[in-house]
Amino acid sequence: MHAPETSAMTEMTPVTDTNANAANAEAPKKMVLPDAQTVTAVKHWTDRLFSFRVTRPASLRFRSGEFVMIGLMGDPHPETGKQKPLLRAYSIASPSWDEELEFYSIKVQDGPLTSKLQHIKVGDQIILRPKPVGTLVHDALLPGKRIWFFATGTGFAPFASLLREPQTYEDYDEVIITHTCREAGELQYGAELIESLKDDELLNEVIGEGFWKKIKYYPTTTREESAKMGRITDLMRSGEAFADLGVEPLNAETDRAMICGNLAFNLELKEMLEDYGLEEGANSDPKHYVVEKAFLD
Ligand code: A2P
């Protein structure tokens, strides 16, 4: 997910790497990154998608569904040799109780950050500003019976956190997750994560065995053949999604929703939810649904 580019910019504090100036660099030393965390795992899902895990700063507390700014050092300035951190907003894909932090990212070949980030390996360092924020949190919603998580592409990330968060199952009788991607391979990360929930020790212990029966997973693709094709918005409009899921259409009394996808998707779905009678909430003013934009480099 993504905060406006301007907010990313305000997080950038220039850092001088004294070793980067060739004139002074007789014996180059390893650069120490500000707010450095170490990569502990990397998995490439498709040529456009990868996930990775990093160490978690001991002081970092966050609510499942929030995001942080992460990144790498940019290239040295050709004249001054100075380097600035290149940071973007990323949803934390791991739940609040996890010892490490997980992220799920797109790879954009000419993207300023992800063109580099996609090459990280175990043992490398990334920059992580330990200031979590975001609207996709349980606190921003009024109590309800069903929660809908609507994602496209890497917008699945905050839900990867919330699906592993016990409060999700404590607060709701039903948890419906829809994920629309272009191709079938792009559903893999989410599909494996949801399958793994059945064996999730913490959730089985805290919520009770069989908690996962509360989950209804509805993956769809738009540009490659799969079991269910079409945009979730169209499938809801035609009623097909509700018939497939065996549930009633949304209403403000019972349903709560979180949206995370590309901009056009967010806007279209937001309008649809308003038509169902749901109102947008915020941390300071909890209501029926919340929205956040998925990260794109
Ligand atoms: P489509 O292939 O029909 O554009 P992207 O990779 O461009 O971020 O898109 C991710 C998924 O979101 C794609 O399956 C795409 O469908 C879908 N999508 C894009 N815009 C919308 C929208 N306005 N409503 C519903 N789904 C959308």
PDB file of C-alpha atoms and ligand atoms in Angstrom:
ATOM      1  CA  MET A   1       0.000   0.000   0.000  1.00  0.00           C
ATOM      2  CA  HIS A   2       0.986   3.500  -0.489  1.00  0.00           C
ATOM      3  CA  ALA A   3       0.975   6.907   1.097  1.00  0.00           C
ATOM      4  CA  PRO A   4       1.101   9.916  -1.184  1.00  0.00           C
ATOM      5  CA  GLU A   5       4.505  10.456  -2.770  1.00  0.00           C
ATOM      6  CA  THR A   6       4.778  13.739  -0.866  1.00  0.00           C
ATOM      7  CA  SER A   7       4.592  11.928   2.443  1.00  0.00           C
ATOM      8  CA  ALA A   8       7.403   9.654   1.297  1.00  0.00           C
ATOM      9  CA  MET A   9       9.431  12.745   0.497  1.00  0.00           C
ATOM     10  CA  THR A  10       9.015  14.248   3.942  1.00  0.00           C
ATOM     11  CA  GLU A  11      10.484  11.087   5.418  1.00  0.00           C
ATOM     12  CA  MET A  12      13.691  11.505   3.442  1.00  0.00           C
ATOM     13  CA  THR A  13      16.520  12.882   5.482  1.00  0.00           C
ATOM     14  CA  PRO A  14      19.777  13.441   3.614  1.00  0.00           C
ATOM     15  CA  VAL A  15      22.570  11.244   4.886  1.00  0.00           C
ATOM     16  CA  THR A  16      26.165  11.872   4.021  1.00  0.00           C
ATOM     17  CA  ASP A  17      28.231   8.823   3.308  1.00  0.00           C
ATOM     18  CA  THR A  18      31.751  10.024   3.890  1.00  0.00           C
ATOM     19  CA  ASN A  19      33.165   6.989   2.117  1.00  0.00           C
ATOM     20  CA  ALA A  20      31.244   7.698  -1.060  1.00  0.00           C
ATOM     21  CA  ASN A  21      33.461  10.625  -1.997  1.00  0.00           C
ATOM     22  CA  ALA A  22      36.109   8.957  -4.118  1.00  0.00           C
ATOM     23  CA  ALA A  23      38.747  11.549  -3.188  1.00  0.00           C
ATOM     24  CA  ASN A  24      38.528  10.603   0.501  1.00  0.00           C
ATOM     25  CA  ALA A  25      37.933   6.920   0.076  1.00  0.00           C
ATOM     26  CA  GLU A  26      41.288   5.255   0.392  1.00  0.00           C
ATOM     27  CA  ALA A  27      39.937   2.241   2.230  1.00  0.00           C
ATOM     28  CA  PRO A  28      36.186   1.907   1.635  1.00  0.00           C
ATOM     29  CA  LYS A  29      34.283   0.859   4.753  1.00  0.00           C
ATOM     30  CA  LYS A  30      30.909  -0.860   4.883  1.00  0.00           C
ATOM     31  CA  MET A  31      28.231   1.826   5.001  1.00  0.00           C
ATOM     32  CA  VAL A  32      25.983   1.855   8.039  1.00  0.00           C
ATOM     33  CA  LEU A  33      22.389   2.566   7.039  1.00  0.00           C
ATOM     34  CA  PRO A  34      20.148   4.644   9.264  1.00  0.00           C
ATOM     35  CA  ASP A  35      17.332   2.473  10.718  1.00  0.00           C
ATOM     36  CA  ALA A  36      18.890  -0.620   9.127  1.00  0.00           C
ATOM     37  CA  GLN A  37      17.173  -4.009   9.328  1.00  0.00           C
ATOM     38  CA  THR A  38      18.530  -7.288   8.003  1.00  0.00           C
ATOM     39  CA  VAL A  39      16.797  -9.391   5.358  1.00  0.00           C
ATOM     40  CA  THR A  40      16.048 -12.901   6.682  1.00  0.00           C
ATOM     41  CA  ALA A  41      14.125 -14.430   3.737  1.00  0.00           C
ATOM     42  CA  VAL A  42      13.212 -13.618   0.133  1.00  0.00           C
ATOM     43  CA  LYS A  43      10.747 -15.428  -2.113  1.00  0.00           C
ATOM     44  CA  HIS A  44      10.013 -14.602  -5.745  1.00  0.00           C
ATOM     45  CA  TRP A  45       6.441 -15.493  -6.705  1.00  0.00           C
ATOM     46  CA  THR A  46       6.340 -14.320 -10.320  1.00  0.00           C
ATOM     47  CA  ASP A  47       8.515 -12.107 -12.496  1.00  0.00           C
ATOM     48  CA  ARG A  48       6.431  -9.180 -11.129  1.00  0.00           C
ATOM     49  CA  LEU A  49       6.020 -10.123  -7.462  1.00  0.00           C
ATOM     50  CA  PHE A  50       8.175 -11.053  -4.470  1.00  0.00           C
ATOM     51  CA  SER A  51       7.932 -11.155  -0.696  1.00  0.00           C
ATOM     52  CA  PHE A  52      10.647 -10.792   1.927  1.00  0.00           C
ATOM     53  CA  ARG A  53      11.133 -10.810   5.668  1.00  0.00           C
ATOM     54  CA  VAL A  54      13.389  -8.599   7.773  1.00  0.00           C
ATOM     55  CA  THR A  55      14.379  -8.344  11.413  1.00  0.00           C
ATOM     56  CA  ARG A  56      11.982  -6.338  13.582  1.00  0.00           C
ATOM     57  CA  PRO A  57      13.259  -3.406  15.641  1.00  0.00           C
ATOM     58  CA  ALA A  58      12.713  -4.297  19.312  1.00  0.00           C
ATOM     59  CA  SER A  59      10.864  -1.036  19.915  1.00  0.00           C
ATOM     60  CA  LEU A  60       8.493  -1.320  16.948  1.00  0.00           C
ATOM     61  CA  ARG A  61       4.845  -1.754  17.913  1.00  0.00           C
ATOM     62  CA  PHE A  62       2.164  -1.653  15.228  1.00  0.00           C
ATOM     63  CA  ARG A  63      -1.442  -2.610  14.633  1.00  0.00           C
ATOM     64  CA  SER A  64      -2.074  -5.322  12.029  1.00  0.00           C
ATOM     65  CA  GLY A  65      -2.905  -3.597   8.713  1.00  0.00           C
ATOM     66  CA  GLU A  66      -0.586  -0.598   9.180  1.00  0.00           C
ATOM     67  CA  PHE A  67       2.301   0.463   6.931  1.00  0.00           C
ATOM     68  CA  VAL A  68       5.829   1.778   7.382  1.00  0.00           C
ATOM     69  CA  MET A  69       8.321   3.534   5.114  1.00  0.00           C
ATOM     70  CA  ILE A  70      11.016   1.203   3.854  1.00  0.00           C
ATOM     71  CA  GLY A  71      13.727   1.476   1.227  1.00  0.00           C
ATOM     72  CA  LEU A  72      17.364   1.553   0.265  1.00  0.00           C
ATOM     73  CA  MET A  73      20.076   4.158  -0.132  1.00  0.00           C
ATOM     74  CA  GLY A  74      19.835   5.926  -3.481  1.00  0.00           C
ATOM     75  CA  ASP A  75      22.798   6.218  -5.818  1.00  0.00           C
ATOM     76  CA  PRO A  76      25.538   8.703  -4.782  1.00  0.00           C
ATOM     77  CA  HIS A  77      25.124  12.201  -6.207  1.00  0.00           C
ATOM     78  CA  PRO A  78      27.552  12.413  -9.170  1.00  0.00           C
ATOM     79  CA  GLU A  79      29.274  15.552  -7.819  1.00  0.00           C
ATOM     80  CA  THR A  80      28.892  15.573  -4.047  1.00  0.00           C
ATOM     81  CA  GLY A  81      28.850  11.812  -3.482  1.00  0.00           C
ATOM     82  CA  LYS A  82      25.967  12.317  -1.042  1.00  0.00           C
ATOM     83  CA  GLN A  83      23.309   9.656  -0.830  1.00  0.00           C
ATOM     84  CA  LYS A  84      19.691   9.965   0.201  1.00  0.00           C
ATOM     85  CA  PRO A  85      17.427   7.153   1.347  1.00  0.00           C
ATOM     86  CA  LEU A  86      14.849   6.132  -1.256  1.00  0.00           C
ATOM     87  CA  LEU A  87      11.750   5.265   0.747  1.00  0.00           C
ATOM     88  CA  ARG A  88       8.227   4.121  -0.057  1.00  0.00           C
ATOM     89  CA  ALA A  89       5.195   3.187   2.023  1.00  0.00           C
ATOM     90  CA  TYR A  90       4.781  -0.568   2.415  1.00  0.00           C
ATOM     91  CA  SER A  91       2.058  -2.396   4.285  1.00  0.00           C
ATOM     92  CA  ILE A  92       3.422  -4.762   6.876  1.00  0.00           C
ATOM     93  CA  ALA A  93       2.185  -8.179   5.676  1.00  0.00           C
ATOM     94  CA  SER A  94       3.015  -9.973   8.931  1.00  0.00           C
ATOM     95  CA  PRO A  95       0.746  -9.738  11.977  1.00  0.00           C
ATOM     96  CA  SER A  96       1.474  -7.506  14.971  1.00  0.00           C
ATOM     97  CA  TRP A  97       2.672 -10.447  17.111  1.00  0.00           C
ATOM     98  CA  ASP A  98       5.279 -11.778  14.651  1.00  0.00           C
ATOM     99  CA  GLU A  99       8.976 -11.624  15.615  1.00  0.00           C
ATOM    100  CA  GLU A 100       9.947 -10.510  12.115  1.00  0.00           C
ATOM    101  CA  LEU A 101       8.377  -8.180   9.554  1.00  0.00           C
ATOM    102  CA  GLU A 102       7.140  -9.385   6.176  1.00  0.00           C
ATOM    103  CA  PHE A 103       6.540  -7.326   3.027  1.00  0.00           C
ATOM    104  CA  TYR A 104       4.967  -8.158  -0.330  1.00  0.00           C
ATOM    105  CA  SER A 105       6.157  -6.135  -3.282  1.00  0.00           C
ATOM    106  CA  ILE A 106       5.750  -5.561  -6.970  1.00  0.00           C
ATOM    107  CA  LYS A 107       8.882  -5.409  -9.184  1.00  0.00           C
ATOM    108  CA  VAL A 108       8.893  -2.507 -11.606  1.00  0.00           C
ATOM    109  CA  GLN A 109      11.904  -2.742 -13.905  1.00  0.00           C
ATOM    110  CA  ASP A 110      12.403   1.032 -14.124  1.00  0.00           C
ATOM    111  CA  GLY A 111      10.856   1.818 -10.709  1.00  0.00           C
ATOM    112  CA  PRO A 112      13.219   3.950  -8.591  1.00  0.00           C
ATOM    113  CA  LEU A 113      13.024   1.640  -5.578  1.00  0.00           C
ATOM    114  CA  THR A 114      11.690  -1.748  -6.679  1.00  0.00           C
ATOM    115  CA  SER A 115      14.160  -2.039  -9.586  1.00  0.00           C
ATOM    116  CA  LYS A 116      16.815  -2.310  -6.826  1.00  0.00           C
ATOM    117  CA  LEU A 117      14.789  -3.834  -4.002  1.00  0.00           C
ATOM    118  CA  GLN A 118      13.916  -6.891  -6.093  1.00  0.00           C
ATOM    119  CA  HIS A 119      17.603  -7.928  -5.940  1.00  0.00           C
ATOM    120  CA  ILE A 120      17.903  -8.049  -2.128  1.00  0.00           C
ATOM    121  CA  LYS A 121      19.285 -11.240  -0.620  1.00  0.00           C
ATOM    122  CA  VAL A 122      19.317 -12.794   2.852  1.00  0.00           C
ATOM    123  CA  GLY A 123      21.840 -10.867   4.985  1.00  0.00           C
ATOM    124  CA  ASP A 124      21.398  -7.573   3.081  1.00  0.00           C
ATOM    125  CA  GLN A 125      20.178  -4.490   4.877  1.00  0.00           C
ATOM    126  CA  ILE A 126      17.184  -2.300   4.119  1.00  0.00           C
ATOM    127  CA  ILE A 127      16.091   0.960   5.733  1.00  0.00           C
ATOM    128  CA  LEU A 128      12.953   0.801   7.853  1.00  0.00           C
ATOM    129  CA  ARG A 129      11.558   3.882   9.555  1.00  0.00           C
ATOM    130  CA  PRO A 130       9.858   2.578  12.698  1.00  0.00           C
ATOM    131  CA  LYS A 131       6.781   4.821  12.516  1.00  0.00           C
ATOM    132  CA  PRO A 132       3.765   2.676  11.628  1.00  0.00           C
ATOM    133  CA  VAL A 133       0.566   4.389  10.436  1.00  0.00           C
ATOM    134  CA  GLY A 134      -2.505   3.530   8.371  1.00  0.00           C
ATOM    135  CA  THR A 135      -6.265   3.325   8.145  1.00  0.00           C
ATOM    136  CA  LEU A 136      -6.745  -0.418   7.515  1.00  0.00           C
ATOM    137  CA  VAL A 137      -7.042  -1.166  11.214  1.00  0.00           C
ATOM    138  CA  HIS A 138      -9.810  -2.696  13.303  1.00  0.00           C
ATOM    139  CA  ASP A 139      -9.948   0.484  15.401  1.00  0.00           C
ATOM    140  CA  ALA A 140     -11.335   2.403  12.389  1.00  0.00           C
ATOM    141  CA  LEU A 141     -14.419   0.157  12.120  1.00  0.00           C
ATOM    142  CA  LEU A 142     -17.572  -0.111  14.218  1.00  0.00           C
ATOM    143  CA  PRO A 143     -18.493  -3.590  15.501  1.00  0.00           C
ATOM    144  CA  GLY A 144     -20.131  -5.818  12.859  1.00  0.00           C
ATOM    145  CA  LYS A 145     -20.825  -9.457  11.933  1.00  0.00           C
ATOM    146  CA  ARG A 146     -18.922  -9.837   8.653  1.00  0.00           C
ATOM    147  CA  ILE A 147     -15.704  -8.254   7.485  1.00  0.00           C
ATOM    148  CA  TRP A 148     -14.820  -7.983   3.801  1.00  0.00           C
ATOM    149  CA  PHE A 149     -11.213  -7.565   2.686  1.00  0.00           C
ATOM    150  CA  PHE A 150     -11.103  -6.359  -0.945  1.00  0.00           C
ATOM    151  CA  ALA A 151      -7.673  -6.497  -2.644  1.00  0.00           C
ATOM    152  CA  THR A 152      -6.111  -6.239  -6.069  1.00  0.00           C
ATOM    153  CA  GLY A 153      -2.487  -7.190  -6.777  1.00  0.00           C
ATOM    154  CA  THR A 154      -0.091  -6.346  -3.929  1.00  0.00           C
ATOM    155  CA  GLY A 155      -3.040  -4.778  -2.099  1.00  0.00           C
ATOM    156  CA  PHE A 156      -3.289  -8.209  -0.502  1.00  0.00           C
ATOM    157  CA  ALA A 157      -0.392  -7.293   1.848  1.00  0.00           C
ATOM    158  CA  PRO A 158      -2.281  -5.618   4.723  1.00  0.00           C
ATOM    159  CA  PHE A 159      -4.774  -8.473   4.643  1.00  0.00           C
ATOM    160  CA  ALA A 160      -1.933 -10.983   4.937  1.00  0.00           C
ATOM    161  CA  SER A 161      -1.362  -9.249   8.273  1.00  0.00           C
ATOM    162  CA  LEU A 162      -5.019  -8.983   9.290  1.00  0.00           C
ATOM    163  CA  LEU A 163      -5.804 -12.601   8.302  1.00  0.00           C
ATOM    164  CA  ARG A 164      -3.133 -13.716  10.798  1.00  0.00           C
ATOM    165  CA  GLU A 165      -4.413 -11.368  13.503  1.00  0.00           C
ATOM    166  CA  PRO A 166      -6.556 -13.049  16.202  1.00  0.00           C
ATOM    167  CA  GLN A 167      -8.734  -9.938  16.630  1.00  0.00           C
ATOM    168  CA  THR A 168     -10.110 -10.451  13.103  1.00  0.00           C
ATOM    169  CA  TYR A 169     -11.737 -13.714  14.227  1.00  0.00           C
ATOM    170  CA  GLU A 170     -12.624 -12.447  17.676  1.00  0.00           C
ATOM    171  CA  ASP A 171     -14.527  -9.498  16.204  1.00  0.00           C
ATOM    172  CA  TYR A 172     -16.322 -11.176  13.271  1.00  0.00           C
ATOM    173  CA  ASP A 173     -18.372 -14.304  12.510  1.00  0.00           C
ATOM    174  CA  GLU A 174     -17.350 -14.257   8.842  1.00  0.00           C
ATOM    175  CA  VAL A 175     -14.177 -13.056   7.123  1.00  0.00           C
ATOM    176  CA  ILE A 176     -14.499 -12.662   3.333  1.00  0.00           C
ATOM    177  CA  ILE A 177     -11.353 -11.984   1.343  1.00  0.00           C
ATOM    178  CA  THR A 178     -11.540 -11.168  -2.364  1.00  0.00           C
ATOM    179  CA  HIS A 179      -8.375 -10.853  -4.452  1.00  0.00           C
ATOM    180  CA  THR A 180      -8.414  -9.794  -8.111  1.00  0.00           C
ATOM    181  CA  CYS A 181      -5.227 -10.104 -10.160  1.00  0.00           C
ATOM    182  CA  ARG A 182      -4.367 -10.089 -13.826  1.00  0.00           C
ATOM    183  CA  GLU A 183      -2.852 -13.580 -13.889  1.00  0.00           C
ATOM    184  CA  ALA A 184      -3.309 -16.781 -11.896  1.00  0.00           C
ATOM    185  CA  GLY A 185       0.327 -16.832 -10.674  1.00  0.00           C
ATOM    186  CA  GLU A 186      -0.265 -13.525  -8.902  1.00  0.00           C
ATOM    187  CA  LEU A 187      -2.787 -15.202  -6.604  1.00  0.00           C
ATOM    188  CA  GLN A 188      -0.230 -17.683  -5.268  1.00  0.00           C
ATOM    189  CA  TYR A 189       1.115 -15.680  -2.325  1.00  0.00           C
ATOM    190  CA  GLY A 190      -2.396 -15.082  -0.991  1.00  0.00           C
ATOM    191  CA  ALA A 191      -3.616 -18.605  -1.713  1.00  0.00           C
ATOM    192  CA  GLU A 192      -0.681 -20.208   0.147  1.00  0.00           C
ATOM    193  CA  LEU A 193      -1.062 -17.844   3.057  1.00  0.00           C
ATOM    194  CA  ILE A 194      -4.754 -18.618   3.433  1.00  0.00           C
ATOM    195  CA  GLU A 195      -4.083 -22.359   3.189  1.00  0.00           C
ATOM    196  CA  SER A 196      -1.406 -22.043   5.897  1.00  0.00           C
ATOM    197  CA  LEU A 197      -3.920 -20.520   8.315  1.00  0.00           C
ATOM    198  CA  LYS A 198      -5.462 -23.950   8.899  1.00  0.00           C
ATOM    199  CA  ASP A 199      -2.247 -24.956  10.694  1.00  0.00           C
ATOM    200  CA  ASP A 200      -1.619 -21.609  12.377  1.00  0.00           C
ATOM    201  CA  GLU A 201      -0.833 -22.573  15.962  1.00  0.00           C
ATOM    202  CA  LEU A 202      -1.627 -19.242  17.556  1.00  0.00           C
ATOM    203  CA  LEU A 203      -4.994 -18.822  15.820  1.00  0.00           C
ATOM    204  CA  ASN A 204      -6.023 -22.422  16.508  1.00  0.00           C
ATOM    205  CA  GLU A 205      -5.132 -21.960  20.155  1.00  0.00           C
ATOM    206  CA  VAL A 206      -6.566 -18.483  20.720  1.00  0.00           C
ATOM    207  CA  ILE A 207      -9.686 -18.668  18.532  1.00  0.00           C
ATOM    208  CA  GLY A 208     -10.225 -22.415  18.613  1.00  0.00           C
ATOM    209  CA  GLU A 209      -9.778 -25.226  16.115  1.00  0.00           C
ATOM    210  CA  GLY A 210     -11.855 -24.745  13.004  1.00  0.00           C
ATOM    211  CA  PHE A 211     -11.648 -20.940  13.260  1.00  0.00           C
ATOM    212  CA  TRP A 212     -10.634 -20.941   9.576  1.00  0.00           C
ATOM    213  CA  LYS A 213     -14.159 -21.993   8.623  1.00  0.00           C
ATOM    214  CA  LYS A 214     -15.031 -18.329   9.160  1.00  0.00           C
ATOM    215  CA  ILE A 215     -12.916 -17.488   6.096  1.00  0.00           C
ATOM    216  CA  LYS A 216     -14.418 -17.255   2.607  1.00  0.00           C
ATOM    217  CA  TYR A 217     -11.723 -16.758  -0.039  1.00  0.00           C
ATOM    218  CA  TYR A 218     -12.735 -15.432  -3.471  1.00  0.00           C
ATOM    219  CA  PRO A 219      -9.789 -15.123  -5.885  1.00  0.00           C
ATOM    220  CA  THR A 220     -10.429 -13.899  -9.448  1.00  0.00           C
ATOM    221  CA  THR A 221      -8.293 -13.176 -12.507  1.00  0.00           C
ATOM    222  CA  THR A 222      -8.937 -10.772 -15.359  1.00  0.00           C
ATOM    223  CA  ARG A 223      -6.358 -11.545 -18.036  1.00  0.00           C
ATOM    224  CA  GLU A 224      -5.663 -15.250 -17.672  1.00  0.00           C
ATOM    225  CA  GLU A 225      -7.944 -18.245 -17.393  1.00  0.00           C
ATOM    226  CA  SER A 226      -8.641 -19.367 -13.808  1.00  0.00           C
ATOM    227  CA  ALA A 227     -11.464 -20.935 -11.797  1.00  0.00           C
ATOM    228  CA  LYS A 228     -13.165 -17.528 -11.498  1.00  0.00           C
ATOM    229  CA  MET A 229     -12.686 -14.768 -13.999  1.00  0.00           C
ATOM    230  CA  GLY A 230     -13.672 -11.110 -13.825  1.00  0.00           C
ATOM    231  CA  ARG A 231     -13.201  -7.984 -11.746  1.00  0.00           C
ATOM    232  CA  ILE A 232     -14.719  -8.311  -8.276  1.00  0.00           C
ATOM    233  CA  THR A 233     -16.603  -5.062  -8.862  1.00  0.00           C
ATOM    234  CA  ASP A 234     -18.382  -6.510 -11.917  1.00  0.00           C
ATOM    235  CA  LEU A 235     -18.997  -9.821 -10.147  1.00  0.00           C
ATOM    236  CA  MET A 236     -20.651  -7.968  -7.264  1.00  0.00           C
ATOM    237  CA  ARG A 237     -22.731  -5.790  -9.559  1.00  0.00           C
ATOM    238  CA  SER A 238     -24.105  -8.829 -11.379  1.00  0.00           C
ATOM    239  CA  GLY A 239     -24.715 -10.611  -8.068  1.00  0.00           C
ATOM    240  CA  GLU A 240     -22.483 -13.505  -9.128  1.00  0.00           C
ATOM    241  CA  ALA A 241     -19.978 -12.988  -6.305  1.00  0.00           C
ATOM    242  CA  PHE A 242     -22.707 -13.143  -3.633  1.00  0.00           C
ATOM    243  CA  ALA A 243     -24.269 -16.233  -5.220  1.00  0.00           C
ATOM    244  CA  ASP A 244     -20.852 -17.956  -5.413  1.00  0.00           C
ATOM    245  CA  LEU A 245     -20.067 -17.090  -1.797  1.00  0.00           C
ATOM    246  CA  GLY A 246     -23.562 -17.944  -0.591  1.00  0.00           C
ATOM    247  CA  VAL A 247     -23.932 -14.637   1.247  1.00  0.00           C
ATOM    248  CA  GLU A 248     -26.299 -11.673   1.142  1.00  0.00           C
ATOM    249  CA  PRO A 249     -25.112  -8.411  -0.460  1.00  0.00           C
ATOM    250  CA  LEU A 250     -23.498  -5.936   1.940  1.00  0.00           C
ATOM    251  CA  ASN A 251     -25.498  -3.762   4.305  1.00  0.00           C
ATOM    252  CA  ALA A 252     -24.391  -1.213   6.878  1.00  0.00           C
ATOM    253  CA  GLU A 253     -25.870  -3.071   9.821  1.00  0.00           C
ATOM    254  CA  THR A 254     -23.847  -6.274   9.519  1.00  0.00           C
ATOM    255  CA  ASP A 255     -20.959  -5.598   7.114  1.00  0.00           C
ATOM    256  CA  ARG A 256     -17.612  -3.922   7.542  1.00  0.00           C
ATOM    257  CA  ALA A 257     -15.015  -3.616   4.766  1.00  0.00           C
ATOM    258  CA  MET A 258     -11.416  -2.740   4.051  1.00  0.00           C
ATOM    259  CA  ILE A 259     -10.225  -1.890   0.535  1.00  0.00           C
ATOM    260  CA  CYS A 260      -6.634  -1.993  -0.741  1.00  0.00           C
ATOM    261  CA  GLY A 261      -5.818  -1.944  -4.421  1.00  0.00           C
ATOM    262  CA  ASN A 262      -5.015   0.295  -7.338  1.00  0.00           C
ATOM    263  CA  LEU A 263      -6.543   3.764  -7.412  1.00  0.00           C
ATOM    264  CA  ALA A 264      -9.290   3.082  -9.977  1.00  0.00           C
ATOM    265  CA  PHE A 265     -10.357  -0.026  -8.060  1.00  0.00           C
ATOM    266  CA  ASN A 266     -10.445   1.802  -4.737  1.00  0.00           C
ATOM    267  CA  LEU A 267     -12.601   4.590  -6.148  1.00  0.00           C
ATOM    268  CA  GLU A 268     -15.010   2.254  -7.907  1.00  0.00           C
ATOM    269  CA  LEU A 269     -15.462  -0.014  -4.910  1.00  0.00           C
ATOM    270  CA  LYS A 270     -15.783   2.906  -2.516  1.00  0.00           C
ATOM    271  CA  GLU A 271     -18.689   4.202  -4.590  1.00  0.00           C
ATOM    272  CA  MET A 272     -20.287   0.755  -4.577  1.00  0.00           C
ATOM    273  CA  LEU A 273     -19.964   0.440  -0.799  1.00  0.00           C
ATOM    274  CA  GLU A 274     -21.551   3.867  -0.368  1.00  0.00           C
ATOM    275  CA  ASP A 275     -24.444   2.654  -2.543  1.00  0.00           C
ATOM    276  CA  TYR A 276     -24.853  -0.311  -0.175  1.00  0.00           C
ATOM    277  CA  GLY A 277     -25.172   2.284   2.602  1.00  0.00           C
ATOM    278  CA  LEU A 278     -21.718   1.918   4.159  1.00  0.00           C
ATOM    279  CA  GLU A 279     -19.823   5.007   5.329  1.00  0.00           C
ATOM    280  CA  GLU A 280     -16.069   5.579   5.391  1.00  0.00           C
ATOM    281  CA  GLY A 281     -14.420   5.445   8.808  1.00  0.00           C
ATOM    282  CA  ALA A 282     -11.118   6.605  10.247  1.00  0.00           C
ATOM    283  CA  ASN A 283      -9.053   5.957  13.371  1.00  0.00           C
ATOM    284  CA  SER A 284     -10.634   8.976  15.044  1.00  0.00           C
ATOM    285  CA  ASP A 285     -14.136   8.282  13.696  1.00  0.00           C
ATOM    286  CA  PRO A 286     -14.850   4.550  13.246  1.00  0.00           C
ATOM    287  CA  LYS A 287     -17.569   3.660  10.719  1.00  0.00           C
ATOM    288  CA  HIS A 288     -18.268   0.893   8.187  1.00  0.00           C
ATOM    289  CA  TYR A 289     -15.335   0.751   5.749  1.00  0.00           C
ATOM    290  CA  VAL A 290     -11.791   2.033   5.192  1.00  0.00           C
ATOM    291  CA  VAL A 291      -9.568   2.406   2.101  1.00  0.00           C
ATOM    292  CA  GLU A 292      -5.862   2.464   1.332  1.00  0.00           C
ATOM    293  CA  LYS A 293      -3.939   2.572  -1.945  1.00  0.00           C
ATOM    294  CA  ALA A 294      -1.693  -0.371  -2.856  1.00  0.00           C
ATOM    295  CA  PHE A 295       1.962   0.437  -3.381  1.00  0.00           C
ATOM    296  CA  LEU A 296       3.077   1.044  -6.963  1.00  0.00           C
ATOM    297  CA  ASP A 297       6.599   2.161  -7.847  1.00  0.00           C
TER     298      ASP A 297
HETATM  299  P1  A2P B   1      -7.973  -5.546 -15.420  1.00  0.00           P
HETATM  300  O1  A2P B   1      -7.006  -6.570 -15.914  1.00  0.00           O
HETATM  301  O2  A2P B   1      -9.344  -5.722 -16.001  1.00  0.00           O
HETATM  302  O3  A2P B   1      -7.473  -4.135 -15.538  1.00  0.00           O
HETATM  303  P2  A2P B   1      -3.123  -3.805 -11.808  1.00  0.00           P
HETATM  304  O4  A2P B   1      -2.105  -4.910 -11.953  1.00  0.00           O
HETATM  305  O5  A2P B   1      -3.281  -2.957 -13.044  1.00  0.00           O
HETATM  306  O6  A2P B   1      -2.956  -2.988 -10.565  1.00  0.00           O
HETATM  307  O7  A2P B   1      -4.540  -4.536 -11.654  1.00  0.00           O
HETATM  308  C1  A2P B   1      -4.740  -5.540 -10.709  1.00  0.00           C
HETATM  309  C2  A2P B   1      -6.116  -6.108 -10.914  1.00  0.00           C
HETATM  310  O8  A2P B   1      -7.093  -5.110 -10.587  1.00  0.00           O
HETATM  311  C3  A2P B   1      -6.382  -6.514 -12.354  1.00  0.00           C
HETATM  312  O9  A2P B   1      -7.000  -7.780 -12.353  1.00  0.00           O
HETATM  313  C4  A2P B   1      -7.297  -5.425 -12.853  1.00  0.00           C
HETATM  314  O10 A2P B   1      -8.210  -5.841 -13.829  1.00  0.00           O
HETATM  315  C5  A2P B   1      -8.060  -5.071 -11.613  1.00  0.00           C
HETATM  316  N1  A2P B   1      -8.648  -3.740 -11.689  1.00  0.00           N
HETATM  317  C6  A2P B   1      -8.108  -2.622 -12.187  1.00  0.00           C
HETATM  318  N2  A2P B   1      -8.943  -1.568 -12.098  1.00  0.00           N
HETATM  319  C7  A2P B   1     -10.070  -2.034 -11.533  1.00  0.00           C
HETATM  320  C8  A2P B   1     -11.326  -1.463 -11.184  1.00  0.00           C
HETATM  321  N3  A2P B   1     -11.588  -0.171 -11.397  1.00  0.00           N
HETATM  322  N4  A2P B   1     -12.240  -2.264 -10.607  1.00  0.00           N
HETATM  323  C9  A2P B   1     -11.999  -3.558 -10.403  1.00  0.00           C
HETATM  324  N5  A2P B   1     -10.839  -4.166 -10.699  1.00  0.00           N
HETATM  325  C10 A2P B   1      -9.886  -3.424 -11.266  1.00  0.00           C
END
